[in-house]
Each structure stands twice: as C-alpha cells, then as structure tokens.
PDB file of C-alpha atoms in Angstrom:
ATOM      1  CA  MET A   1       9.300 -18.728   9.936  1.00 83.00           C
ATOM      2  CA  SER A   2       9.298 -15.656   8.205  1.00 91.00           C
ATOM      3  CA  THR A   3       8.736 -12.111   8.937  1.00 95.00           C
ATOM      4  CA  TYR A   4       5.862 -10.172   7.028  1.00 97.00           C
ATOM      5  CA  VAL A   5       5.779  -5.990   8.103  1.00 98.00           C
ATOM      6  CA  LEU A   6       2.666  -5.244   6.086  1.00 98.00           C
ATOM      7  CA  VAL A   7       2.265  -1.624   5.497  1.00 98.00           C
ATOM      8  CA  HIS A   8      -0.692   0.328   4.662  1.00 97.00           C
ATOM      9  CA  GLY A   9      -2.208   2.212   2.226  1.00 97.00           C
ATOM     10  CA  ALA A  10      -3.426   5.679   2.291  1.00 97.00           C
ATOM     11  CA  TRP A  11      -6.853   6.358   4.208  1.00 96.00           C
ATOM     12  CA  GLN A  12      -6.602   3.280   6.296  1.00 94.00           C
ATOM     13  CA  SER A  13      -4.691   2.397   9.376  1.00 91.00           C
ATOM     14  CA  ALA A  14      -3.112  -0.941  10.392  1.00 94.00           C
ATOM     15  CA  GLY A  15      -6.528  -2.350  11.105  1.00 95.00           C
ATOM     16  CA  THR A  16      -7.058  -3.292   7.503  1.00 97.00           C
ATOM     17  CA  TRP A  17      -4.868  -6.374   7.839  1.00 98.00           C
ATOM     18  CA  ASP A  18      -7.286  -7.690  10.991  1.00 97.00           C
ATOM     19  CA  LEU A  19      -8.951 -10.485   8.864  1.00 98.00           C
ATOM     20  CA  LEU A  20      -5.489 -11.537   6.946  1.00 98.00           C
ATOM     21  CA  THR A  21      -2.674 -11.819   9.746  1.00 98.00           C
ATOM     22  CA  PRO A  22      -4.774 -15.051  11.177  1.00 98.00           C
ATOM     23  CA  PHE A  23      -3.832 -16.794   8.381  1.00 97.00           C
ATOM     24  CA  LEU A  24       0.436 -16.078   8.947  1.00 97.00           C
ATOM     25  CA  TYR A  25       0.288 -16.598  12.316  1.00 96.00           C
ATOM     26  CA  ASP A  26      -1.789 -19.872  11.995  1.00 96.00           C
ATOM     27  CA  ALA A  27       1.070 -21.038   9.578  1.00 94.00           C
ATOM     28  CA  GLY A  28       3.427 -20.218  11.695  1.00 95.00           C
ATOM     29  CA  HIS A  29       5.074 -17.085  10.613  1.00 95.00           C
ATOM     30  CA  GLN A  30       5.646 -13.370  12.851  1.00 95.00           C
ATOM     31  CA  VAL A  31       3.630 -10.605  10.948  1.00 97.00           C
ATOM     32  CA  VAL A  32       4.095  -6.819  12.498  1.00 97.00           C
ATOM     33  CA  THR A  33       1.984  -4.300  10.961  1.00 97.00           C
ATOM     34  CA  PRO A  34       3.321  -0.768  12.020  1.00 96.00           C
ATOM     35  CA  ALA A  35       0.676   2.044  11.593  1.00 94.00           C
ATOM     36  CA  LEU A  36       1.758   4.778   9.348  1.00 95.00           C
ATOM     37  CA  GLU A  37       2.144   7.891  11.233  1.00 93.00           C
ATOM     38  CA  GLY A  38      -1.296  10.415  11.349  1.00 92.00           C
ATOM     39  CA  LEU A  39      -2.955   8.075  10.389  1.00 92.00           C
ATOM     40  CA  GLY A  40      -6.083   5.734  12.364  1.00 82.00           C
ATOM     41  CA  ILE A  41      -9.350   6.449  13.688  1.00 67.00           C
ATOM     42  CA  GLY A  42      -9.546   9.197  14.951  1.00 55.00           C
ATOM     43  CA  ASN A  43      -6.875  10.917  12.396  1.00 55.00           C
ATOM     44  CA  SER A  44      -5.707  13.066  16.013  1.00 64.00           C
ATOM     45  CA  ASN A  45      -1.855  13.189  14.996  1.00 83.00           C
ATOM     46  CA  LEU A  46      -2.702  13.899  10.935  1.00 92.00           C
ATOM     47  CA  THR A  47      -1.039  17.421  10.537  1.00 93.00           C
ATOM     48  CA  PRO A  48      -0.425  19.255   7.462  1.00 94.00           C
ATOM     49  CA  SER A  49       3.697  18.233   8.336  1.00 94.00           C
ATOM     50  CA  ILE A  50       3.038  14.634   7.350  1.00 95.00           C
ATOM     51  CA  SER A  51       4.902  13.764   4.340  1.00 97.00           C
ATOM     52  CA  LEU A  52       6.139  10.704   2.139  1.00 98.00           C
ATOM     53  CA  SER A  53       9.473  11.052   3.955  1.00 98.00           C
ATOM     54  CA  THR A  54       7.513  10.826   7.392  1.00 96.00           C
ATOM     55  CA  HIS A  55       6.154   7.334   5.982  1.00 97.00           C
ATOM     56  CA  VAL A  56       8.938   6.049   4.660  1.00 98.00           C
ATOM     57  CA  GLU A  57      11.257   7.026   7.892  1.00 97.00           C
ATOM     58  CA  GLY A  58       8.691   5.476  10.073  1.00 96.00           C
ATOM     59  CA  ILE A  59       9.027   2.096   7.876  1.00 97.00           C
ATOM     60  CA  SER A  60      12.415   2.603   7.459  1.00 98.00           C
ATOM     61  CA  ALA A  61      13.051   2.343  11.442  1.00 97.00           C
ATOM     62  CA  VAL A  62      11.137  -1.171  11.675  1.00 97.00           C
ATOM     63  CA  LEU A  63      13.487  -2.626   9.080  1.00 97.00           C
ATOM     64  CA  ALA A  64      16.488  -1.045  10.926  1.00 96.00           C
ATOM     65  CA  ASP A  65      15.165  -2.574  13.927  1.00 95.00           C
ATOM     66  CA  ALA A  66      14.216  -6.331  12.552  1.00 94.00           C
ATOM     67  CA  ARG A  67      16.559  -8.916  13.861  1.00 91.00           C
ATOM     68  CA  GLU A  68      16.445 -10.498  10.136  1.00 93.00           C
ATOM     69  CA  PRO A  69      15.313 -10.340   6.471  1.00 96.00           C
ATOM     70  CA  VAL A  70      11.842  -9.813   6.436  1.00 96.00           C
ATOM     71  CA  LEU A  71       9.207 -10.151   3.852  1.00 97.00           C
ATOM     72  CA  LEU A  72       8.151  -6.310   3.027  1.00 98.00           C
ATOM     73  CA  VAL A  73       5.008  -5.713   1.775  1.00 98.00           C
ATOM     74  CA  GLY A  74       3.125  -2.527   0.594  1.00 98.00           C
ATOM     75  CA  HIS A  75      -1.130  -2.024  -0.462  1.00 98.00           C
ATOM     76  CA  SER A  76      -1.465   0.790  -3.066  1.00 98.00           C
ATOM     77  CA  TYR A  77       0.259   3.928  -1.465  1.00 98.00           C
ATOM     78  CA  ALA A  78       2.434   1.759   0.016  1.00 98.00           C
ATOM     79  CA  GLY A  79       4.522   1.073  -2.510  1.00 98.00           C
ATOM     80  CA  MET A  80       5.891   4.716  -2.110  1.00 98.00           C
ATOM     81  CA  VAL A  81       6.975   3.341   1.166  1.00 98.00           C
ATOM     82  CA  ILE A  82       8.128   0.062   1.157  1.00 98.00           C
ATOM     83  CA  SER A  83      10.634   1.584  -2.414  1.00 98.00           C
ATOM     84  CA  GLY A  84      11.416   4.156  -0.253  1.00 98.00           C
ATOM     85  CA  ALA A  85      12.848   2.105   2.910  1.00 98.00           C
ATOM     86  CA  ALA A  86      13.786  -0.706   0.909  1.00 98.00           C
ATOM     87  CA  GLU A  87      16.619   1.719  -0.696  1.00 97.00           C
ATOM     88  CA  LYS A  88      17.294   2.454   3.164  1.00 96.00           C
ATOM     89  CA  HIS A  89      17.998  -0.462   4.397  1.00 96.00           C
ATOM     90  CA  PRO A  90      18.087  -3.288   1.471  1.00 96.00           C
ATOM     91  CA  ASN A  91      20.127  -5.714   3.642  1.00 96.00           C
ATOM     92  CA  LYS A  92      16.638  -6.333   5.862  1.00 97.00           C
ATOM     93  CA  VAL A  93      14.707  -6.540   3.213  1.00 97.00           C
ATOM     94  CA  ARG A  94      14.364 -10.381   2.131  1.00 95.00           C
ATOM     95  CA  GLY A  95      11.918  -9.896  -0.832  1.00 96.00           C
ATOM     96  CA  LEU A  96       9.477  -7.024  -2.040  1.00 97.00           C
ATOM     97  CA  VAL A  97       5.478  -7.275  -2.630  1.00 98.00           C
ATOM     98  CA  TYR A  98       2.723  -4.713  -3.338  1.00 98.00           C
ATOM     99  CA  ILE A  99      -0.138  -5.299  -3.377  1.00 98.00           C
ATOM    100  CA  ASP A 100      -1.899  -3.452  -6.218  1.00 98.00           C
ATOM    101  CA  ALA A 101       0.171  -0.967  -5.349  1.00 98.00           C
ATOM    102  CA  PHE A 102       2.278   2.068  -7.139  1.00 98.00           C
ATOM    103  CA  LEU A 103       4.796   1.039  -7.958  1.00 98.00           C
ATOM    104  CA  PRO A 104       7.593   4.554  -8.388  1.00 97.00           C
ATOM    105  CA  ASP A 105      10.713   5.481 -10.134  1.00 97.00           C
ATOM    106  CA  HIS A 106      13.536   7.975  -8.545  1.00 97.00           C
ATOM    107  CA  GLY A 107      12.564  11.134  -8.160  1.00 97.00           C
ATOM    108  CA  GLN A 108       8.528  10.173  -9.213  1.00 98.00           C
ATOM    109  CA  SER A 109       4.686  10.809  -6.746  1.00 98.00           C
ATOM    110  CA  VAL A 110       1.873   9.801  -6.634  1.00 98.00           C
ATOM    111  CA  VAL A 111      -0.167  12.378  -8.376  1.00 96.00           C
ATOM    112  CA  ASP A 112       2.795  11.917 -11.389  1.00 97.00           C
ATOM    113  CA  LEU A 113       1.951   8.404 -10.961  1.00 97.00           C
ATOM    114  CA  LEU A 114      -1.894   8.658 -11.359  1.00 95.00           C
ATOM    115  CA  PRO A 115      -4.551   9.935 -14.568  1.00 93.00           C
ATOM    116  CA  SER A 116      -3.594  14.166 -14.302  1.00 93.00           C
ATOM    117  CA  GLU A 117      -7.392  14.347 -13.889  1.00 93.00           C
ATOM    118  CA  ILE A 118      -7.548  12.385 -10.399  1.00 92.00           C
ATOM    119  CA  ALA A 119      -4.787  14.147  -9.179  1.00 92.00           C
ATOM    120  CA  ALA A 120      -6.459  17.855 -10.125  1.00 94.00           C
ATOM    121  CA  TYR A 121      -9.622  16.290  -8.464  1.00 94.00           C
ATOM    122  CA  PHE A 122      -7.452  15.325  -5.169  1.00 95.00           C
ATOM    123  CA  ARG A 123      -5.903  18.963  -5.089  1.00 95.00           C
ATOM    124  CA  LYS A 124      -9.812  20.733  -5.706  1.00 96.00           C
ATOM    125  CA  ILE A 125     -10.918  18.068  -2.919  1.00 96.00           C
ATOM    126  CA  ALA A 126      -8.318  19.733  -0.644  1.00 96.00           C
ATOM    127  CA  SER A 127      -8.587  22.834  -1.366  1.00 96.00           C
ATOM    128  CA  ASP A 128     -12.821  23.047  -1.575  1.00 96.00           C
ATOM    129  CA  VAL A 129     -13.091  21.076   2.407  1.00 94.00           C
ATOM    130  CA  GLY A 130      -9.586  19.920   2.911  1.00 94.00           C
ATOM    131  CA  ASP A 131      -7.625  23.494   4.587  1.00 94.00           C
ATOM    132  CA  GLY A 132      -5.629  23.133   1.437  1.00 95.00           C
ATOM    133  CA  TRP A 133      -4.102  20.135   2.894  1.00 96.00           C
ATOM    134  CA  ARG A 134      -6.490  17.081   3.917  1.00 95.00           C
ATOM    135  CA  LEU A 135      -8.354  14.433   1.472  1.00 96.00           C
ATOM    136  CA  PRO A 136     -11.277  13.188   3.731  1.00 95.00           C
ATOM    137  CA  ALA A 137     -12.176   9.586   3.915  1.00 94.00           C
ATOM    138  CA  GLY A 138     -15.852   8.229   2.900  1.00 93.00           C
ATOM    139  CA  ASP A 139     -17.786   6.186   0.580  1.00 95.00           C
ATOM    140  CA  GLY A 140     -16.110   7.924  -2.508  1.00 94.00           C
ATOM    141  CA  GLN A 141     -12.789   5.734  -1.535  1.00 95.00           C
ATOM    142  CA  LEU A 142     -15.076   2.295  -1.068  1.00 97.00           C
ATOM    143  CA  ASP A 143     -16.912   3.273  -4.521  1.00 96.00           C
ATOM    144  CA  LEU A 144     -13.416   4.161  -6.401  1.00 95.00           C
ATOM    145  CA  TRP A 145     -11.967   0.477  -4.354  1.00 97.00           C
ATOM    146  CA  GLY A 146     -15.316  -1.374  -5.755  1.00 97.00           C
ATOM    147  CA  LEU A 147     -16.235  -2.485  -2.600  1.00 97.00           C
ATOM    148  CA  GLN A 148     -19.591  -3.703  -3.305  1.00 94.00           C
ATOM    149  CA  PRO A 149     -22.100  -3.429  -0.346  1.00 96.00           C
ATOM    150  CA  GLY A 150     -21.431  -6.355   2.635  1.00 97.00           C
ATOM    151  CA  PRO A 151     -19.168  -7.113   5.389  1.00 97.00           C
ATOM    152  CA  ALA A 152     -16.165  -6.376   3.745  1.00 97.00           C
ATOM    153  CA  ARG A 153     -16.867  -2.783   2.525  1.00 97.00           C
ATOM    154  CA  ASP A 154     -18.967  -2.162   6.303  1.00 97.00           C
ATOM    155  CA  PHE A 155     -14.882  -3.327   7.258  1.00 97.00           C
ATOM    156  CA  VAL A 156     -13.398  -1.192   5.159  1.00 97.00           C
ATOM    157  CA  ARG A 157     -15.252   1.984   6.109  1.00 96.00           C
ATOM    158  CA  MET A 158     -14.884   1.343  10.003  1.00 94.00           C
ATOM    159  CA  ARG A 159     -11.447   1.275   9.348  1.00 93.00           C
ATOM    160  CA  LEU A 160     -11.194   4.789   7.130  1.00 93.00           C
ATOM    161  CA  CYS A 161      -9.156   8.349   7.954  1.00 93.00           C
ATOM    162  CA  ASP A 162      -8.274  11.015   6.650  1.00 94.00           C
ATOM    163  CA  PHE A 163      -5.268  11.689   5.059  1.00 96.00           C
ATOM    164  CA  THR A 164      -3.051  14.520   3.516  1.00 96.00           C
ATOM    165  CA  LEU A 165      -2.411  15.853  -0.075  1.00 97.00           C
ATOM    166  CA  LYS A 166       1.491  16.205   0.642  1.00 97.00           C
ATOM    167  CA  CYS A 167       1.889  12.468   0.980  1.00 97.00           C
ATOM    168  CA  PHE A 168       0.525  12.610  -3.243  1.00 98.00           C
ATOM    169  CA  GLU A 169       2.956  15.457  -3.933  1.00 97.00           C
ATOM    170  CA  GLU A 170       6.345  14.515  -2.728  1.00 98.00           C
ATOM    171  CA  PRO A 171       8.267  12.462  -5.011  1.00 98.00           C
ATOM    172  CA  ILE A 172       9.985   9.681  -3.773  1.00 98.00           C
ATOM    173  CA  GLN A 173      13.817   9.226  -3.244  1.00 96.00           C
ATOM    174  CA  LEU A 174      15.240   6.177  -4.627  1.00 97.00           C
ATOM    175  CA  PRO A 175      18.970   7.458  -6.159  1.00 96.00           C
ATOM    176  CA  ALA A 176      20.399   3.569  -5.652  1.00 96.00           C
ATOM    177  CA  ASN A 177      16.997   1.666  -7.393  1.00 95.00           C
ATOM    178  CA  ARG A 178      17.496  -0.669  -4.235  1.00 94.00           C
ATOM    179  CA  LYS A 179      14.203  -2.435  -4.886  1.00 94.00           C
ATOM    180  CA  SER A 180      15.020  -3.866  -8.137  1.00 93.00           C
ATOM    181  CA  GLN A 181      17.723  -5.497  -6.931  1.00 94.00           C
ATOM    182  CA  LEU A 182      15.872  -6.787  -4.718  1.00 96.00           C
ATOM    183  CA  PRO A 183      13.667  -9.774  -5.068  1.00 96.00           C
ATOM    184  CA  ALA A 184      10.044  -8.872  -5.377  1.00 96.00           C
ATOM    185  CA  SER A 185       6.331  -9.543  -6.519  1.00 97.00           C
ATOM    186  CA  PHE A 186       3.232  -7.945  -7.367  1.00 97.00           C
ATOM    187  CA  LEU A 187      -0.452  -8.764  -6.898  1.00 98.00           C
ATOM    188  CA  ALA A 188      -2.947  -7.544  -8.879  1.00 98.00           C
ATOM    189  CA  CYS A 189      -6.429  -6.847  -8.211  1.00 98.00           C
ATOM    190  CA  VAL A 190      -8.485  -6.792 -11.382  1.00 97.00           C
ATOM    191  CA  ALA A 191     -12.331  -7.901 -10.408  1.00 96.00           C
ATOM    192  CA  GLN A 192     -14.365  -6.384 -13.346  1.00 91.00           C
ATOM    193  CA  ASN A 193     -16.315  -4.428 -11.546  1.00 86.00           C
ATOM    194  CA  TYR A 194     -13.310  -2.153  -9.976  1.00 94.00           C
ATOM    195  CA  PRO A 195     -12.769   1.368 -11.051  1.00 96.00           C
ATOM    196  CA  ALA A 196      -9.425   1.868 -10.370  1.00 95.00           C
ATOM    197  CA  ARG A 197      -8.302  -0.874 -11.530  1.00 95.00           C
ATOM    198  CA  PRO A 198      -7.067   0.972 -14.969  1.00 95.00           C
ATOM    199  CA  PHE A 199      -5.025   3.186 -12.310  1.00 95.00           C
ATOM    200  CA  PHE A 200      -2.708   0.337 -11.037  1.00 97.00           C
ATOM    201  CA  ALA A 201      -3.240  -2.049 -14.150  1.00 97.00           C
ATOM    202  CA  PRO A 202      -0.139  -0.273 -15.338  1.00 97.00           C
ATOM    203  CA  PHE A 203       2.615  -1.258 -12.921  1.00 98.00           C
ATOM    204  CA  ALA A 204       1.175  -4.839 -12.901  1.00 97.00           C
ATOM    205  CA  ASP A 205       2.526  -4.348 -16.325  1.00 97.00           C
ATOM    206  CA  LYS A 206       5.617  -2.848 -15.496  1.00 97.00           C
ATOM    207  CA  ALA A 207       6.470  -5.662 -12.961  1.00 97.00           C
ATOM    208  CA  ARG A 208       5.673  -8.098 -15.634  1.00 97.00           C
ATOM    209  CA  LYS A 209       8.378  -6.793 -17.778  1.00 96.00           C
ATOM    210  CA  SER A 210      11.190  -6.313 -15.024  1.00 94.00           C
ATOM    211  CA  GLY A 211      10.738 -10.064 -14.843  1.00 95.00           C
ATOM    212  CA  TRP A 212       8.576 -10.478 -11.212  1.00 95.00           C
ATOM    213  CA  ALA A 213       5.838 -12.985 -10.473  1.00 95.00           C
ATOM    214  CA  VAL A 214       2.438 -11.794 -11.106  1.00 97.00           C
ATOM    215  CA  MET A 215      -0.405 -13.262  -9.185  1.00 96.00           C
ATOM    216  CA  ASP A 216      -3.842 -11.543  -9.904  1.00 97.00           C
ATOM    217  CA  VAL A 217      -6.704 -11.334  -7.608  1.00 97.00           C
ATOM    218  CA  ASP A 218     -10.180 -11.703  -8.670  1.00 97.00           C
ATOM    219  CA  THR A 219     -11.323  -8.609  -5.748  1.00 98.00           C
ATOM    220  CA  GLY A 220     -11.532  -4.871  -6.042  1.00 98.00           C
ATOM    221  CA  HIS A 221      -8.459  -3.025  -4.175  1.00 98.00           C
ATOM    222  CA  ASP A 222      -8.867  -4.173  -0.978  1.00 98.00           C
ATOM    223  CA  CYS A 223      -8.035  -7.791  -1.644  1.00 98.00           C
ATOM    224  CA  HIS A 224      -6.549  -8.869   1.871  1.00 98.00           C
ATOM    225  CA  VAL A 225      -9.946  -7.870   3.001  1.00 98.00           C
ATOM    226  CA  GLU A 226     -12.104  -9.561   0.379  1.00 98.00           C
ATOM    227  CA  GLN A 227     -10.311 -12.673  -0.082  1.00 98.00           C
ATOM    228  CA  PRO A 228      -7.742 -12.638   3.748  1.00 98.00           C
ATOM    229  CA  GLN A 229      -7.444 -16.695   2.747  1.00 97.00           C
ATOM    230  CA  ARG A 230      -6.527 -16.128  -0.894  1.00 97.00           C
ATOM    231  CA  VAL A 231      -4.120 -13.054   0.030  1.00 98.00           C
ATOM    232  CA  ALA A 232      -1.838 -15.304   2.750  1.00 97.00           C
ATOM    233  CA  SER A 233      -1.646 -17.774   0.743  1.00 96.00           C
ATOM    234  CA  LEU A 234      -0.099 -16.021  -2.183  1.00 96.00           C
ATOM    235  CA  LEU A 235       2.251 -14.443   0.476  1.00 96.00           C
ATOM    236  CA  ILE A 236       3.433 -17.266   1.618  1.00 94.00           C
ATOM    237  CA  ALA A 237       3.948 -18.094  -1.367  1.00 92.00           C
ATOM    238  CA  ALA A 238       6.161 -15.409  -2.158  1.00 89.00           C
ATOM    239  CA  ALA A 239       7.744 -15.884   0.627  1.00 86.00           C
ATOM    240  CA  ASN A 240       8.863 -19.737  -0.381  1.00 83.00           C
ATOM    241  CA  ALA A 241      10.583 -18.775  -3.277  1.00 81.00           C
ATOM    242  CA  GLN A 242      12.987 -16.112  -1.722  1.00 70.00           C
ATOM    243  CA  PRO A 243      16.545 -17.930  -1.664  1.00 66.00           C
TER     244      PRO A 243
END
C-alpha cells in the first residue's frame, strides 16, 4: 500500500482529482488531496499576498505530518510546488511524479520557463482585468489545455478558480536540488490537438535526459480527468517501481 499526495495546478482546485482518486482507493492505497491556499470554487481566500512560497509551505506541512514517505504528485504549476516541498522534506518523499508539469531549477520562476509572449500575455491580463495581480479563469484555459466539448471539459469548467500572477513570478528556491536525488518520473500529455503541448514537452525531454521514466498519455493537459483510470495505473506503476 502506498500513500499519494496529489497536488493540483493553477486555476484548479483539489476537486480536479475526483475522478482519479477512486481508482487509487480501490487498489488499496491512501490518498491526500490538499487544496493550495486561496484556490477553490469561490476564491474567497485568494489575495495578492499568496505566492509560490505560500503553496510550498502548505505542501511542506502536509509532508511534515506524513507518517511514512509518500508519492508526491504534482500537476502543471504544482511541479514548482512539489519541487519546493521535496527540498524541505526529502526524507518524507518516497518518489516524485510530475504530471505535464513545470520542472524548475534553482532560481527559476514559471514565467522564466514559459515562452516570453505567454508571460507577457499573463501580465497584460492581470493588468487589464485583474487589478494587477489576479488571473481570471475561463474557457481560455480549457482551450489551452486541449479540452474538447464534452464531459471532461464540463468537469474541469465546474472546478475552475482564479489564480494569481505572483505565483508565476516568484522564483523557486532549490539550493540543494533535492528532487534530483529522489526517484522521479514524468507523465507527458501528448494529444495532437493540445495547444499547450509545446510548453510542457521540454520538461518531458529534461526528465528523459535526467534518466527518469517518462510515460506518454494521449490526452490534453488534464490527463487525470480525460483518462483517470489510465493515469491511476501509471501512478501505481510509479509507486511499484520505487524501493
């Protein structure tokens, strides 16, 4: 039996895992799905002060409370978060799984890892309609993530929430690069009609060059929604591959 800590990405909340978790429970595993501070339906707690450090500290607290080492899983933006949390508590991490996620080095921010025109677009949106900091959620994210009309797109739309530019602009602190010393794997979303695929493909390539197992999933960005059973089986395989 393994314990999974599943960390959601930007513009989403812990509910993003609702289709996946039953498959892990049915296989006898334990699952923790923490909500990143300020994110969730209603955005009642989203403020300009919330940052990447806020989210790293939140997941670090989850690790500190874990009774045994966990499989720490991060989707998209949460690649930054799990990298930072593993830096603080490597002894509580049995393995890392990055799901179509950012894979940073020390001192990098999300905007450093994105094409410059995308970073400029996010800053413009925050300036024009987000009081300088808020990044509103909407169908634009669903399009970017390659979600076609249907149940998966509807599922994600119902769980969207606003995000904050500060989380994308803050550099991650990884002075010891603990993630490189832990067992790790990468799930790459590779659907042909997935617009954000070029943004995340370099991180899959980086994982391969680091000797990590890289597994392709023929979906858009939210593979855990489009193919939850397949992703659950890959997470179980990742756990079984760890000592």
